[in-house]
PDB file of C-alpha atoms in Angstrom:
ATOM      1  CA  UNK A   1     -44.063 -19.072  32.724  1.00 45.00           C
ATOM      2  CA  UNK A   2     -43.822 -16.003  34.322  1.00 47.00           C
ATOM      3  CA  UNK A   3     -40.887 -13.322  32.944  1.00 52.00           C
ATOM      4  CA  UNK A   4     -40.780 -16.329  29.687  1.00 62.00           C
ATOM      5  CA  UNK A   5     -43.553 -17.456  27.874  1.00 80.00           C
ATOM      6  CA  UNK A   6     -46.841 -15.877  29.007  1.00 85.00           C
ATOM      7  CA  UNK A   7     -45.279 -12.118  28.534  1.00 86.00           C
ATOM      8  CA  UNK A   8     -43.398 -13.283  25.204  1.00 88.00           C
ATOM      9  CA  UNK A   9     -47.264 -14.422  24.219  1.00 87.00           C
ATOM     10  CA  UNK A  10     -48.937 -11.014  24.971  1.00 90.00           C
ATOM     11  CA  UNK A  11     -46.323  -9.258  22.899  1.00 88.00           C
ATOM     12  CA  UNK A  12     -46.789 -11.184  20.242  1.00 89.00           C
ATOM     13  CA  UNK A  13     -50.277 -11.517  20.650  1.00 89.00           C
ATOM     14  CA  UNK A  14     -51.529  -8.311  21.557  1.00 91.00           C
ATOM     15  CA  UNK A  15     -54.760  -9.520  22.898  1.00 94.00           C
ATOM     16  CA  UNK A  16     -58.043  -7.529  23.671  1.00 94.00           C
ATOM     17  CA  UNK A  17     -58.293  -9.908  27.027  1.00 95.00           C
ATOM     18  CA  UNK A  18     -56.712 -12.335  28.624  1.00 95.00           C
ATOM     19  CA  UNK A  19     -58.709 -15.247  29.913  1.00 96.00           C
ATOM     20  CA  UNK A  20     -57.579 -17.443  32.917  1.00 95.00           C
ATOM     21  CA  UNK A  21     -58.817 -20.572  34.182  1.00 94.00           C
ATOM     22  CA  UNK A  22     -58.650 -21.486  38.134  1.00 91.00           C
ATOM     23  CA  UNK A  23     -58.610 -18.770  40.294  1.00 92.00           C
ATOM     24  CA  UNK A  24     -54.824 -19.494  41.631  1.00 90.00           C
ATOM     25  CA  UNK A  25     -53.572 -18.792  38.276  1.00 89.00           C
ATOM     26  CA  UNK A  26     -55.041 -14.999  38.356  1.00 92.00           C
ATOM     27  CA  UNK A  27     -52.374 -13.611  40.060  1.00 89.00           C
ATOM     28  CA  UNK A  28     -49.569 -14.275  37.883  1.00 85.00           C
ATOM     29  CA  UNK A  29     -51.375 -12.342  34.962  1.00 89.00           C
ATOM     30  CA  UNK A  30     -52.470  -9.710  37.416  1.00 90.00           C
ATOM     31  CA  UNK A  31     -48.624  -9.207  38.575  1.00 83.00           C
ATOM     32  CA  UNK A  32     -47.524  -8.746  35.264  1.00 84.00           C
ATOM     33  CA  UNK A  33     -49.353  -5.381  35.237  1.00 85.00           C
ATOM     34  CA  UNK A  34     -50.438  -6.098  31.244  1.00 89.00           C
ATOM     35  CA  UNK A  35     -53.432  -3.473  31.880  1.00 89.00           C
ATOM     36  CA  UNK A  36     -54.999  -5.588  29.827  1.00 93.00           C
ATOM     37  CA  UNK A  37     -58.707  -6.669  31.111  1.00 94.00           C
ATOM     38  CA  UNK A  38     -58.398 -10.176  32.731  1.00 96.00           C
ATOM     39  CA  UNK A  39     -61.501 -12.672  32.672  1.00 97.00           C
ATOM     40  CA  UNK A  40     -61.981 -15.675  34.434  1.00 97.00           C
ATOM     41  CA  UNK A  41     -63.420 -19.113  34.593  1.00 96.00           C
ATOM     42  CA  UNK A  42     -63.526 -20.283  37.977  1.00 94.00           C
ATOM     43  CA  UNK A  43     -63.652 -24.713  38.799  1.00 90.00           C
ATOM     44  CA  UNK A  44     -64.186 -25.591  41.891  1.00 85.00           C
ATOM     45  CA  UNK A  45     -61.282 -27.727  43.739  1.00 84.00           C
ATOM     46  CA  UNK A  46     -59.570 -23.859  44.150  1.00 87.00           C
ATOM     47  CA  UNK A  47     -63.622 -22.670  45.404  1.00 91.00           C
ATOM     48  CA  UNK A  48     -63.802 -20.286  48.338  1.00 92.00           C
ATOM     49  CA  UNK A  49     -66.784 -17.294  48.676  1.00 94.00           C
ATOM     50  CA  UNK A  50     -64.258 -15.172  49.826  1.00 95.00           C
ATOM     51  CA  UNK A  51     -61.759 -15.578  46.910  1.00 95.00           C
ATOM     52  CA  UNK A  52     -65.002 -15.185  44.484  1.00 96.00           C
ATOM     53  CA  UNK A  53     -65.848 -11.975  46.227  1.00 96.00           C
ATOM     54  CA  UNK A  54     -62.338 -10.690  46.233  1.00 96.00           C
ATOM     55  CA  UNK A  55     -61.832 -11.474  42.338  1.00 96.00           C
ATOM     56  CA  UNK A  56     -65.517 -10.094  41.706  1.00 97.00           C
ATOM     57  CA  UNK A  57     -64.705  -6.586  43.072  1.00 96.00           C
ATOM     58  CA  UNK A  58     -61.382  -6.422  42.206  1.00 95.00           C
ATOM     59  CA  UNK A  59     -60.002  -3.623  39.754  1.00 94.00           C
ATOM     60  CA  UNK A  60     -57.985  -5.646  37.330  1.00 93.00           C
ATOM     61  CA  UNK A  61     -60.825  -8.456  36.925  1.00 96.00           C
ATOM     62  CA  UNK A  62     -63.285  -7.607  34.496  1.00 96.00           C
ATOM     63  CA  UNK A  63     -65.977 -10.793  35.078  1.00 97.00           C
ATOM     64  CA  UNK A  64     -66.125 -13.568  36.903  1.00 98.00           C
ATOM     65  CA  UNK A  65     -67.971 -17.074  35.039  1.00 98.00           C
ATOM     66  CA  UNK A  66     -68.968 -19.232  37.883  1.00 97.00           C
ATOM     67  CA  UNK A  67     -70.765 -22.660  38.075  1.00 95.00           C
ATOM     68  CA  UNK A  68     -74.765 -21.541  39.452  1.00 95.00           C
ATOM     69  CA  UNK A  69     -74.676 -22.974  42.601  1.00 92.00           C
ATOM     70  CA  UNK A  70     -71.189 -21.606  43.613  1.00 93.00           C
ATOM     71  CA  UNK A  71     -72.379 -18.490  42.467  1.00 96.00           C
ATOM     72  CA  UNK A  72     -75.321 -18.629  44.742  1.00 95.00           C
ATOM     73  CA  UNK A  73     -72.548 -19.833  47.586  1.00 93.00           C
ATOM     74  CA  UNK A  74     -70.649 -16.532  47.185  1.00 95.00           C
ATOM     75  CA  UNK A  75     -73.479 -14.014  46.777  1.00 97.00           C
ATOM     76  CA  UNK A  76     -76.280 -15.187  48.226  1.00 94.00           C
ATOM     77  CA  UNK A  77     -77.453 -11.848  49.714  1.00 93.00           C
ATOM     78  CA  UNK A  78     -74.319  -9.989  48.687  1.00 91.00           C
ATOM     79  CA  UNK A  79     -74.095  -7.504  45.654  1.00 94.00           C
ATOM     80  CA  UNK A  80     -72.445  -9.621  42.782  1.00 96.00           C
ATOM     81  CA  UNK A  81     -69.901  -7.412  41.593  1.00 95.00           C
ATOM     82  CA  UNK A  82     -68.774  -8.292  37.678  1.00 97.00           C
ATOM     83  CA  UNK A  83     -69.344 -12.409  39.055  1.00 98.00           C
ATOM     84  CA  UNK A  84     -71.918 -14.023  36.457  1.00 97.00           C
ATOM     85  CA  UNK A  85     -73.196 -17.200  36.839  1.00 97.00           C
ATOM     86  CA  UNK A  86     -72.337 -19.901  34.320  1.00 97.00           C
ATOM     87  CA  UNK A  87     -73.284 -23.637  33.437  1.00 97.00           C
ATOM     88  CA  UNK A  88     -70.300 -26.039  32.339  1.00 96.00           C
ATOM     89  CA  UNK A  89     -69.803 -26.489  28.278  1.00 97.00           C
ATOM     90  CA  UNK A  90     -69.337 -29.437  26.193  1.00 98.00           C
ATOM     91  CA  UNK A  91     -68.414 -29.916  22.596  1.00 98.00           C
ATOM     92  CA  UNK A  92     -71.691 -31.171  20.775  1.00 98.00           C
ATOM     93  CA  UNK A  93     -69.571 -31.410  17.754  1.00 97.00           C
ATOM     94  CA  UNK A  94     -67.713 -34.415  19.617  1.00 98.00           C
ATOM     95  CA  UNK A  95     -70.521 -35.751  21.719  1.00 98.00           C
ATOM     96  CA  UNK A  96     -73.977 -36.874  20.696  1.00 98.00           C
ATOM     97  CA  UNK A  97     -76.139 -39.917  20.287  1.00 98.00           C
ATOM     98  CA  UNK A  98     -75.116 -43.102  18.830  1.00 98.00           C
ATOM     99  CA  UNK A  99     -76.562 -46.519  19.142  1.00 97.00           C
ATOM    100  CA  UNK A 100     -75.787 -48.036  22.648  1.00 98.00           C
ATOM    101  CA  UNK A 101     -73.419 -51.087  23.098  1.00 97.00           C
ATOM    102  CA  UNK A 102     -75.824 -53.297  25.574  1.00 95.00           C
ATOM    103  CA  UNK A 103     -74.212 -53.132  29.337  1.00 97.00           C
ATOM    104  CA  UNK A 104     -71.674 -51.168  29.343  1.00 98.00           C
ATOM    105  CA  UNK A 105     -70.593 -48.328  32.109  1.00 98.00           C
ATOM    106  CA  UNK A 106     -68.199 -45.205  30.920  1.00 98.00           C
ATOM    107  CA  UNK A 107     -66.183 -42.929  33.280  1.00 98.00           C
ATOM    108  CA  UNK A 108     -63.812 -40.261  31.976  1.00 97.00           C
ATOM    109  CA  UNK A 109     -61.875 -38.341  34.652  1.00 95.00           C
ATOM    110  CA  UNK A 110     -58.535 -37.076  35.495  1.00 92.00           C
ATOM    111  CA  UNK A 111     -56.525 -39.361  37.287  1.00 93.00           C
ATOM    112  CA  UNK A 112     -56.436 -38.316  40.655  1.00 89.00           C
ATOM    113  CA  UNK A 113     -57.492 -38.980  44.266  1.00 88.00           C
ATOM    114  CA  UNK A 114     -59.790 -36.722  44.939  1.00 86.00           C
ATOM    115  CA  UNK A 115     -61.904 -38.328  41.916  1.00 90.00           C
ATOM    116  CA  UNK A 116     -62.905 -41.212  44.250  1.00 92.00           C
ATOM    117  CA  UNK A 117     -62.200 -43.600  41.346  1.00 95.00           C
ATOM    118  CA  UNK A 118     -61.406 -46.395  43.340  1.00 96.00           C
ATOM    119  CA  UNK A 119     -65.485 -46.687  43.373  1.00 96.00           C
ATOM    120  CA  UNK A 120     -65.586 -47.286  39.819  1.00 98.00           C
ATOM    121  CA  UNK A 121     -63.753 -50.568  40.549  1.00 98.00           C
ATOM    122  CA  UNK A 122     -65.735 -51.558  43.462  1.00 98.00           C
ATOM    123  CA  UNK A 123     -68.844 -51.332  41.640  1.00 98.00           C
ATOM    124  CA  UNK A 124     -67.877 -53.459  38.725  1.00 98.00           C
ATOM    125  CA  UNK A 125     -66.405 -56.341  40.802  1.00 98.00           C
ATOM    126  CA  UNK A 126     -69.821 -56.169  41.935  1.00 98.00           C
ATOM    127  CA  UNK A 127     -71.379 -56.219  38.477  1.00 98.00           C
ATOM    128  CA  UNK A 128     -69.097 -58.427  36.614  1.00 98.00           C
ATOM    129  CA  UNK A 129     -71.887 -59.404  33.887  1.00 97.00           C
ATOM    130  CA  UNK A 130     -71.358 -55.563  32.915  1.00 98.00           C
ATOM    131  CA  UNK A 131     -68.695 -54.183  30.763  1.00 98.00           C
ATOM    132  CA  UNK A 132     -67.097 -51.336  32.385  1.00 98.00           C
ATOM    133  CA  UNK A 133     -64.349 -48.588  31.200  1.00 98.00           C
ATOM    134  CA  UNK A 134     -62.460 -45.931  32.731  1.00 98.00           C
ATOM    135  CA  UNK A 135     -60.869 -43.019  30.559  1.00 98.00           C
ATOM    136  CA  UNK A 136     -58.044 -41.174  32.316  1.00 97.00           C
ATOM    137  CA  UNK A 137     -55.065 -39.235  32.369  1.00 96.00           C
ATOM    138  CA  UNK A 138     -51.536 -39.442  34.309  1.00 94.00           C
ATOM    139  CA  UNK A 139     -51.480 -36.266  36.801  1.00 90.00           C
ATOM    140  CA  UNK A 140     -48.029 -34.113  36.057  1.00 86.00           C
ATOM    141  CA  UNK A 141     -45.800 -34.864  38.659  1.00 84.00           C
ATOM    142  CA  UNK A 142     -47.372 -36.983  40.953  1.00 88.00           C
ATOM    143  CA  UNK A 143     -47.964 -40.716  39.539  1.00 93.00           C
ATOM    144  CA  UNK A 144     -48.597 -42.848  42.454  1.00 95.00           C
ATOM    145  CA  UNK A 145     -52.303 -42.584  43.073  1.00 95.00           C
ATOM    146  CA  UNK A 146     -52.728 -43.944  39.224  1.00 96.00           C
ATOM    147  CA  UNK A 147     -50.688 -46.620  39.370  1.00 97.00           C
ATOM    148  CA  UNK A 148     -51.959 -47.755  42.474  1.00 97.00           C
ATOM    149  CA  UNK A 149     -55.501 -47.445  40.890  1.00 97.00           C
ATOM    150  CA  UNK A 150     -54.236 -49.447  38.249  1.00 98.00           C
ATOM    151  CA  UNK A 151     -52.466 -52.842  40.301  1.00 98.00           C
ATOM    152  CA  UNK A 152     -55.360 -52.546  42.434  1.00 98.00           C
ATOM    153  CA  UNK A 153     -57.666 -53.089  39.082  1.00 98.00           C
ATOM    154  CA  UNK A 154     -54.804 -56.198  38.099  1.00 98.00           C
ATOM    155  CA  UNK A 155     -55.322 -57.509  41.461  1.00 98.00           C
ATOM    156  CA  UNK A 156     -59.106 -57.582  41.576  1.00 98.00           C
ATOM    157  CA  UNK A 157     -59.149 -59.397  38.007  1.00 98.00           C
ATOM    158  CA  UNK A 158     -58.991 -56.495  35.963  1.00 98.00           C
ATOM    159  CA  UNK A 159     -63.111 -55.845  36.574  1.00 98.00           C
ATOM    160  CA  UNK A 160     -62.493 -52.532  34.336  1.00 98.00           C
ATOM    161  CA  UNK A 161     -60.649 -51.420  31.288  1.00 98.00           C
ATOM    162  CA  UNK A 162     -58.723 -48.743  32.299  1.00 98.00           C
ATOM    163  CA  UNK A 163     -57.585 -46.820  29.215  1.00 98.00           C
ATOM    164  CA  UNK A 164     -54.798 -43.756  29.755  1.00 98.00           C
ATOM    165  CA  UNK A 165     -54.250 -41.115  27.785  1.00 97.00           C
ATOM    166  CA  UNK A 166     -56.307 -42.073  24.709  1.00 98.00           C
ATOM    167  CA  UNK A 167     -56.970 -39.181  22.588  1.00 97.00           C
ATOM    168  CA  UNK A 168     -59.871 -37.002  22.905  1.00 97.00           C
ATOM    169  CA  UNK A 169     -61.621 -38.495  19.750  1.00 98.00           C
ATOM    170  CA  UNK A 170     -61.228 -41.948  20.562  1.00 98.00           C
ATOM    171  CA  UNK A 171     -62.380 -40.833  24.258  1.00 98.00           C
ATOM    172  CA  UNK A 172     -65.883 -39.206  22.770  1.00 98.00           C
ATOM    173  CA  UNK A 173     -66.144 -42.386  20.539  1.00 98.00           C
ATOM    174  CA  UNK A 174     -66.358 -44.822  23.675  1.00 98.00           C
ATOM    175  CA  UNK A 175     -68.521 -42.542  25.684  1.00 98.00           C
ATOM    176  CA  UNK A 176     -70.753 -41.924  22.811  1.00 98.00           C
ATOM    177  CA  UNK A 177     -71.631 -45.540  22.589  1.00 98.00           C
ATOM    178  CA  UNK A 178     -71.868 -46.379  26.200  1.00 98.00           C
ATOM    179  CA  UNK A 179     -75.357 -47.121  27.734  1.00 98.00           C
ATOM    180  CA  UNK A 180     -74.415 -45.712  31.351  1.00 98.00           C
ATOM    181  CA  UNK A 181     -72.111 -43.050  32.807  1.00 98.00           C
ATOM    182  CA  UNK A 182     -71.314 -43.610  36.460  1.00 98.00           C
ATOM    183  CA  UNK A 183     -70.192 -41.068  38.186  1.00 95.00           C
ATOM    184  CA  UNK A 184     -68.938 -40.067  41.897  1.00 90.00           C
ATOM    185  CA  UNK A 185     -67.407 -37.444  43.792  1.00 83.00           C
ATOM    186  CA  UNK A 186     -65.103 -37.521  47.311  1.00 76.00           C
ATOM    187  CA  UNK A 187     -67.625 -36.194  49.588  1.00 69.00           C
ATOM    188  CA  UNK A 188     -64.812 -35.064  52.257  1.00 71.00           C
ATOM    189  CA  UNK A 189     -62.894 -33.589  48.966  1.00 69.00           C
ATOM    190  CA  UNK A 190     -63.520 -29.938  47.119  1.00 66.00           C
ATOM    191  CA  UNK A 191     -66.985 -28.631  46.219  1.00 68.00           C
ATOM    192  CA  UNK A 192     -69.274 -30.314  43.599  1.00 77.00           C
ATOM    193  CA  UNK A 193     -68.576 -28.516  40.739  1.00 78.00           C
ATOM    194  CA  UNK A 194     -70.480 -29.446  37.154  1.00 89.00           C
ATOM    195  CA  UNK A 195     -68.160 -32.135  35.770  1.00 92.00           C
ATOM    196  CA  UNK A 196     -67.988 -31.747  31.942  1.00 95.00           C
ATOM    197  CA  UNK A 197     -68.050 -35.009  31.531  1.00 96.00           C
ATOM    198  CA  UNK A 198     -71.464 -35.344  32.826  1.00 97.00           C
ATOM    199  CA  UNK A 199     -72.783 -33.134  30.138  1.00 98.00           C
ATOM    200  CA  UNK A 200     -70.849 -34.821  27.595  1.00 98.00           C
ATOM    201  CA  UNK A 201     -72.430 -38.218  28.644  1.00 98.00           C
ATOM    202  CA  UNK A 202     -75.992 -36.731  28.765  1.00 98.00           C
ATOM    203  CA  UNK A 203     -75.880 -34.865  25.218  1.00 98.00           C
ATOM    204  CA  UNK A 204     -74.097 -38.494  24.032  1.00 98.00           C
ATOM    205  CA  UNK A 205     -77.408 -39.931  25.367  1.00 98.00           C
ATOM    206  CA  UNK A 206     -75.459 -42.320  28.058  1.00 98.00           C
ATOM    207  CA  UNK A 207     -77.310 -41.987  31.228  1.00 98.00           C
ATOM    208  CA  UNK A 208     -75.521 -40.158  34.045  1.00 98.00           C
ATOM    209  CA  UNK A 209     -75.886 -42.425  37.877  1.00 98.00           C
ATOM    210  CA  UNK A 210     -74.336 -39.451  39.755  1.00 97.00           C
ATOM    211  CA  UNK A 211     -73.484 -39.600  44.102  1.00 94.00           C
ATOM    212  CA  UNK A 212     -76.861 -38.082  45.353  1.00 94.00           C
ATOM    213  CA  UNK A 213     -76.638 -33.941  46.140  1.00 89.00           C
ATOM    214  CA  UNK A 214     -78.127 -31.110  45.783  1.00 90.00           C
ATOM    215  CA  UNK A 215     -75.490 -29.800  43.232  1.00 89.00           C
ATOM    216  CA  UNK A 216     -75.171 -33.191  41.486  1.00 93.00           C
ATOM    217  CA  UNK A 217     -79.527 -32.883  41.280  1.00 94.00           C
ATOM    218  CA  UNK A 218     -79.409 -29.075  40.055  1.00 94.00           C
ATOM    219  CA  UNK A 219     -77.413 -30.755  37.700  1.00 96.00           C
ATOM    220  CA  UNK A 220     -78.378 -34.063  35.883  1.00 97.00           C
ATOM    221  CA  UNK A 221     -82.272 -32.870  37.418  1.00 97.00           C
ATOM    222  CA  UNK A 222     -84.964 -35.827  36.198  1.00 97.00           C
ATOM    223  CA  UNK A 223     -82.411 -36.950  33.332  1.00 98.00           C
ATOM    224  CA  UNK A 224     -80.355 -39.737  35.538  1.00 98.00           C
ATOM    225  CA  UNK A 225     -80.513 -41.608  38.396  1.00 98.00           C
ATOM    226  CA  UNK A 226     -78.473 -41.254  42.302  1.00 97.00           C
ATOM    227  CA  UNK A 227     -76.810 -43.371  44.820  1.00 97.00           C
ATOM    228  CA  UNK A 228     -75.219 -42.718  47.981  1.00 95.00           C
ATOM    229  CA  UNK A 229     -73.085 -46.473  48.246  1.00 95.00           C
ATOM    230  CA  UNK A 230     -71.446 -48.621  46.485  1.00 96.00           C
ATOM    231  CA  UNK A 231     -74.042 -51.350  46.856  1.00 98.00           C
ATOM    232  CA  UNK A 232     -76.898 -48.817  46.123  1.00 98.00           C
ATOM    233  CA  UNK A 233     -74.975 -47.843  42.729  1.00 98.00           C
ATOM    234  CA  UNK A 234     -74.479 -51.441  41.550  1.00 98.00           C
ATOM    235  CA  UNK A 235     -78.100 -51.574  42.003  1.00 98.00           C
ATOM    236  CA  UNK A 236     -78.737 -48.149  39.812  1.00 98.00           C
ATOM    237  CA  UNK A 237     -76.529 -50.214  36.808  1.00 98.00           C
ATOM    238  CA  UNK A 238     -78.443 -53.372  37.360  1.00 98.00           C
ATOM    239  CA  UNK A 239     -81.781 -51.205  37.270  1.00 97.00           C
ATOM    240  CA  UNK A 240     -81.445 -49.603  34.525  1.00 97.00           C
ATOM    241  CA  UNK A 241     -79.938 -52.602  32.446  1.00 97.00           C
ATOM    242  CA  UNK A 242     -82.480 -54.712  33.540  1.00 97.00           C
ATOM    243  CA  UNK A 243     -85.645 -51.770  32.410  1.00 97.00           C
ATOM    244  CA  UNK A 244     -85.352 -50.636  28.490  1.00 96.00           C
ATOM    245  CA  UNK A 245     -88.810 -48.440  29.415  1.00 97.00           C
ATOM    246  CA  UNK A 246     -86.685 -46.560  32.303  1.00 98.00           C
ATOM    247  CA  UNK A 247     -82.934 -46.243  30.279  1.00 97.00           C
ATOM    248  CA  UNK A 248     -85.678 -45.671  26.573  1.00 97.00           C
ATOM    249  CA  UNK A 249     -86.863 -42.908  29.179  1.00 98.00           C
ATOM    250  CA  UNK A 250     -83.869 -41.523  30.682  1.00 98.00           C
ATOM    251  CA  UNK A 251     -81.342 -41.333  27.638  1.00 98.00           C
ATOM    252  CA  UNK A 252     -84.676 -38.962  25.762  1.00 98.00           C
ATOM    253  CA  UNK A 253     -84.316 -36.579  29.256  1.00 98.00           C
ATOM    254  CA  UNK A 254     -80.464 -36.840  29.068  1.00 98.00           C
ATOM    255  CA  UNK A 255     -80.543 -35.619  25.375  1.00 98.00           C
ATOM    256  CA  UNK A 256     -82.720 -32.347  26.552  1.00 98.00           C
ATOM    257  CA  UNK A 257     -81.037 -31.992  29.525  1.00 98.00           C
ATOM    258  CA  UNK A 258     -77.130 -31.559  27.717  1.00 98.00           C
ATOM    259  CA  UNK A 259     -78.584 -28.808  25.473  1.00 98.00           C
ATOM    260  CA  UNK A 260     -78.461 -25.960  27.920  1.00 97.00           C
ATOM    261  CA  UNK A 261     -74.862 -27.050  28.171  1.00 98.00           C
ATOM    262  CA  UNK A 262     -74.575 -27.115  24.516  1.00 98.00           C
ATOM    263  CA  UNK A 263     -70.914 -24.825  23.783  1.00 98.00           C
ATOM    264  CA  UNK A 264     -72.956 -22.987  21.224  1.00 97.00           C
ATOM    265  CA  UNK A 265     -75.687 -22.392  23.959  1.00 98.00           C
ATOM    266  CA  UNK A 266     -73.013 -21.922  26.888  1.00 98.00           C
ATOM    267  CA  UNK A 267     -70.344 -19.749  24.970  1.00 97.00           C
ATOM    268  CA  UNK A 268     -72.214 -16.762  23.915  1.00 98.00           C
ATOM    269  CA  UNK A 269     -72.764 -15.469  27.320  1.00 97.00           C
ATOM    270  CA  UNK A 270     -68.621 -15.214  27.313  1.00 97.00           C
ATOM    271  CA  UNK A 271     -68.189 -13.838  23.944  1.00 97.00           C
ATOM    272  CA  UNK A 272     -70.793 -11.012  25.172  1.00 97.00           C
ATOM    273  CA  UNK A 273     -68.598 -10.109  27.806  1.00 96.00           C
ATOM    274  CA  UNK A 274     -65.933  -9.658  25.925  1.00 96.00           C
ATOM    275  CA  UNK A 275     -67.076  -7.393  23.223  1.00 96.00           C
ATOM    276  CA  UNK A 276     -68.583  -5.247  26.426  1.00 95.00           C
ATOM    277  CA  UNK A 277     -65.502  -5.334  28.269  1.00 94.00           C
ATOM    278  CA  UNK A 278     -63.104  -4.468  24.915  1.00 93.00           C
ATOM    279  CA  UNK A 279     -65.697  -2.622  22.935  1.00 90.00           C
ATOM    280  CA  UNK A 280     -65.097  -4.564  19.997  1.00 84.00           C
TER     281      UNK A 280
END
């Protein structure tokens, strides 16, 4: 992109700021010299304090929107700089409560190792009375972890329906009318970070079972349940299946919980930053 594309798009665009995603991507606006004011939304897989502090003090940044707890990771007894602390966002246009199809388990991630996807499976051989449905995408470049996700699914008897690449809408659709959203992380893999999809399950009123954390319980908080095995998460399914007082009681705390990640909740914070930082 760099030299093509991204500096045909500021001349054509002329924008007030330019906003950039990941923190390895920050550099090749920065290099361009634009002198335009450069915000950014930081993940986690590219997380380091130091990187946050360098970006946070750093002349050509303007602001820094990081998940809380990676926030308090960088700056915990260190001046912030223009770093502000930011929850993740979903679209509540797209995701909100429908009626439930009985048993049924959602996941929507990106296709990739460091998911630890291959749990998903695991879990529903070991619920097979349960419907259960992965949503993903096929990594650029790199294939093979997917489509050894996917024979390894064939070869267990197909325990979950893998879709690929459906489109967003049909994506929200499922999710919206699952009961439960399982969810893990690789605990040897990058920091915890605040997995849209969790918000999009909890403000669809599907009940998050999250990998037990700190982050993952400043997160979800008294709206889902945690495991920290395979066998134990099988069990959270089965539990909550099995109790319509506990998921009749959960799906309520899921609904309140999503709204403080509500975009038009979340968004505003940014938007403020911006008319500061280009005195619109």
């Amino acid at each position: 992109m760099i030299g093509g594309p991204l500096k045909a798009a500021v001349k054509a665009f002329k924008p007030d700021a330019i906003h950039v995603h990941w923190f390895p991507m920050v550099s090749c606006v920065l290099v361009e010299g634009f002198g335009i004011p450069v915000t950014i939304r930081a993940h986690s897989f590219e997380f380091s304090p130091t990187v946050a502090r360098g970006y946070a003090f750093h002349p050509g940044v303007s602001a820094v929107f990081l998940f809380p707890h990676l926030f308090e990771a960088a700056f915990r007894g260190v001046a912030p700089g223009n770093a502000i602390p930011l929850v993740s966002a979903y679209d509540e246009r797209m995701f909100y409560p429908e009626p439930k199809e009985r048993s049924t388990v959602i996941r929507a991630t990106a296709g990739l190792q460091t998911k630890d996807i291959d749990m998903f499976l695991d879990v529903a051989k070991a619920c097979p009375e349960l419907k259960f449905t992965l949503i993903t995408s096929r990594p650029k470049g790199d294939s093979s972890y997917l489509n050894g996700l996917l024979a390894r699914n064939a070869s267990m008897g197909a325990p979950v329906n893998i879709l690929v690449e459906i489109p967003r809408s049909a994506a929200a659709a499922v999710v919206r009318k699952s009961e439960i959203c399982l969810r893990s992380n690789n605990p040897q893999g990058h920091p915890f970070w605040m997995p849209v999809s969790i918000a999009e399950a909890m403000g669809s009123g599907t009940i998050p079972i999250v990998r037990d954390h700190a982050p993952a319980r400043e997160y979800v908080g008294d709206a889902g349940l945690y495991f920290n095995s395979i066998q134990e998460a099988a069990s959270r399914v089965r539990e909550l299946v099995a109790d319509p007082e506990l998921s009749g009681r959960l799906r309520t705390a899921s609904i309140a919980r999503a709204r403080r990640h509500a975009s038009g909740v979340v968004l505003p914070t940014i938007f403020q930053a911006w008319e500061r930082i280009c005195k619109w």
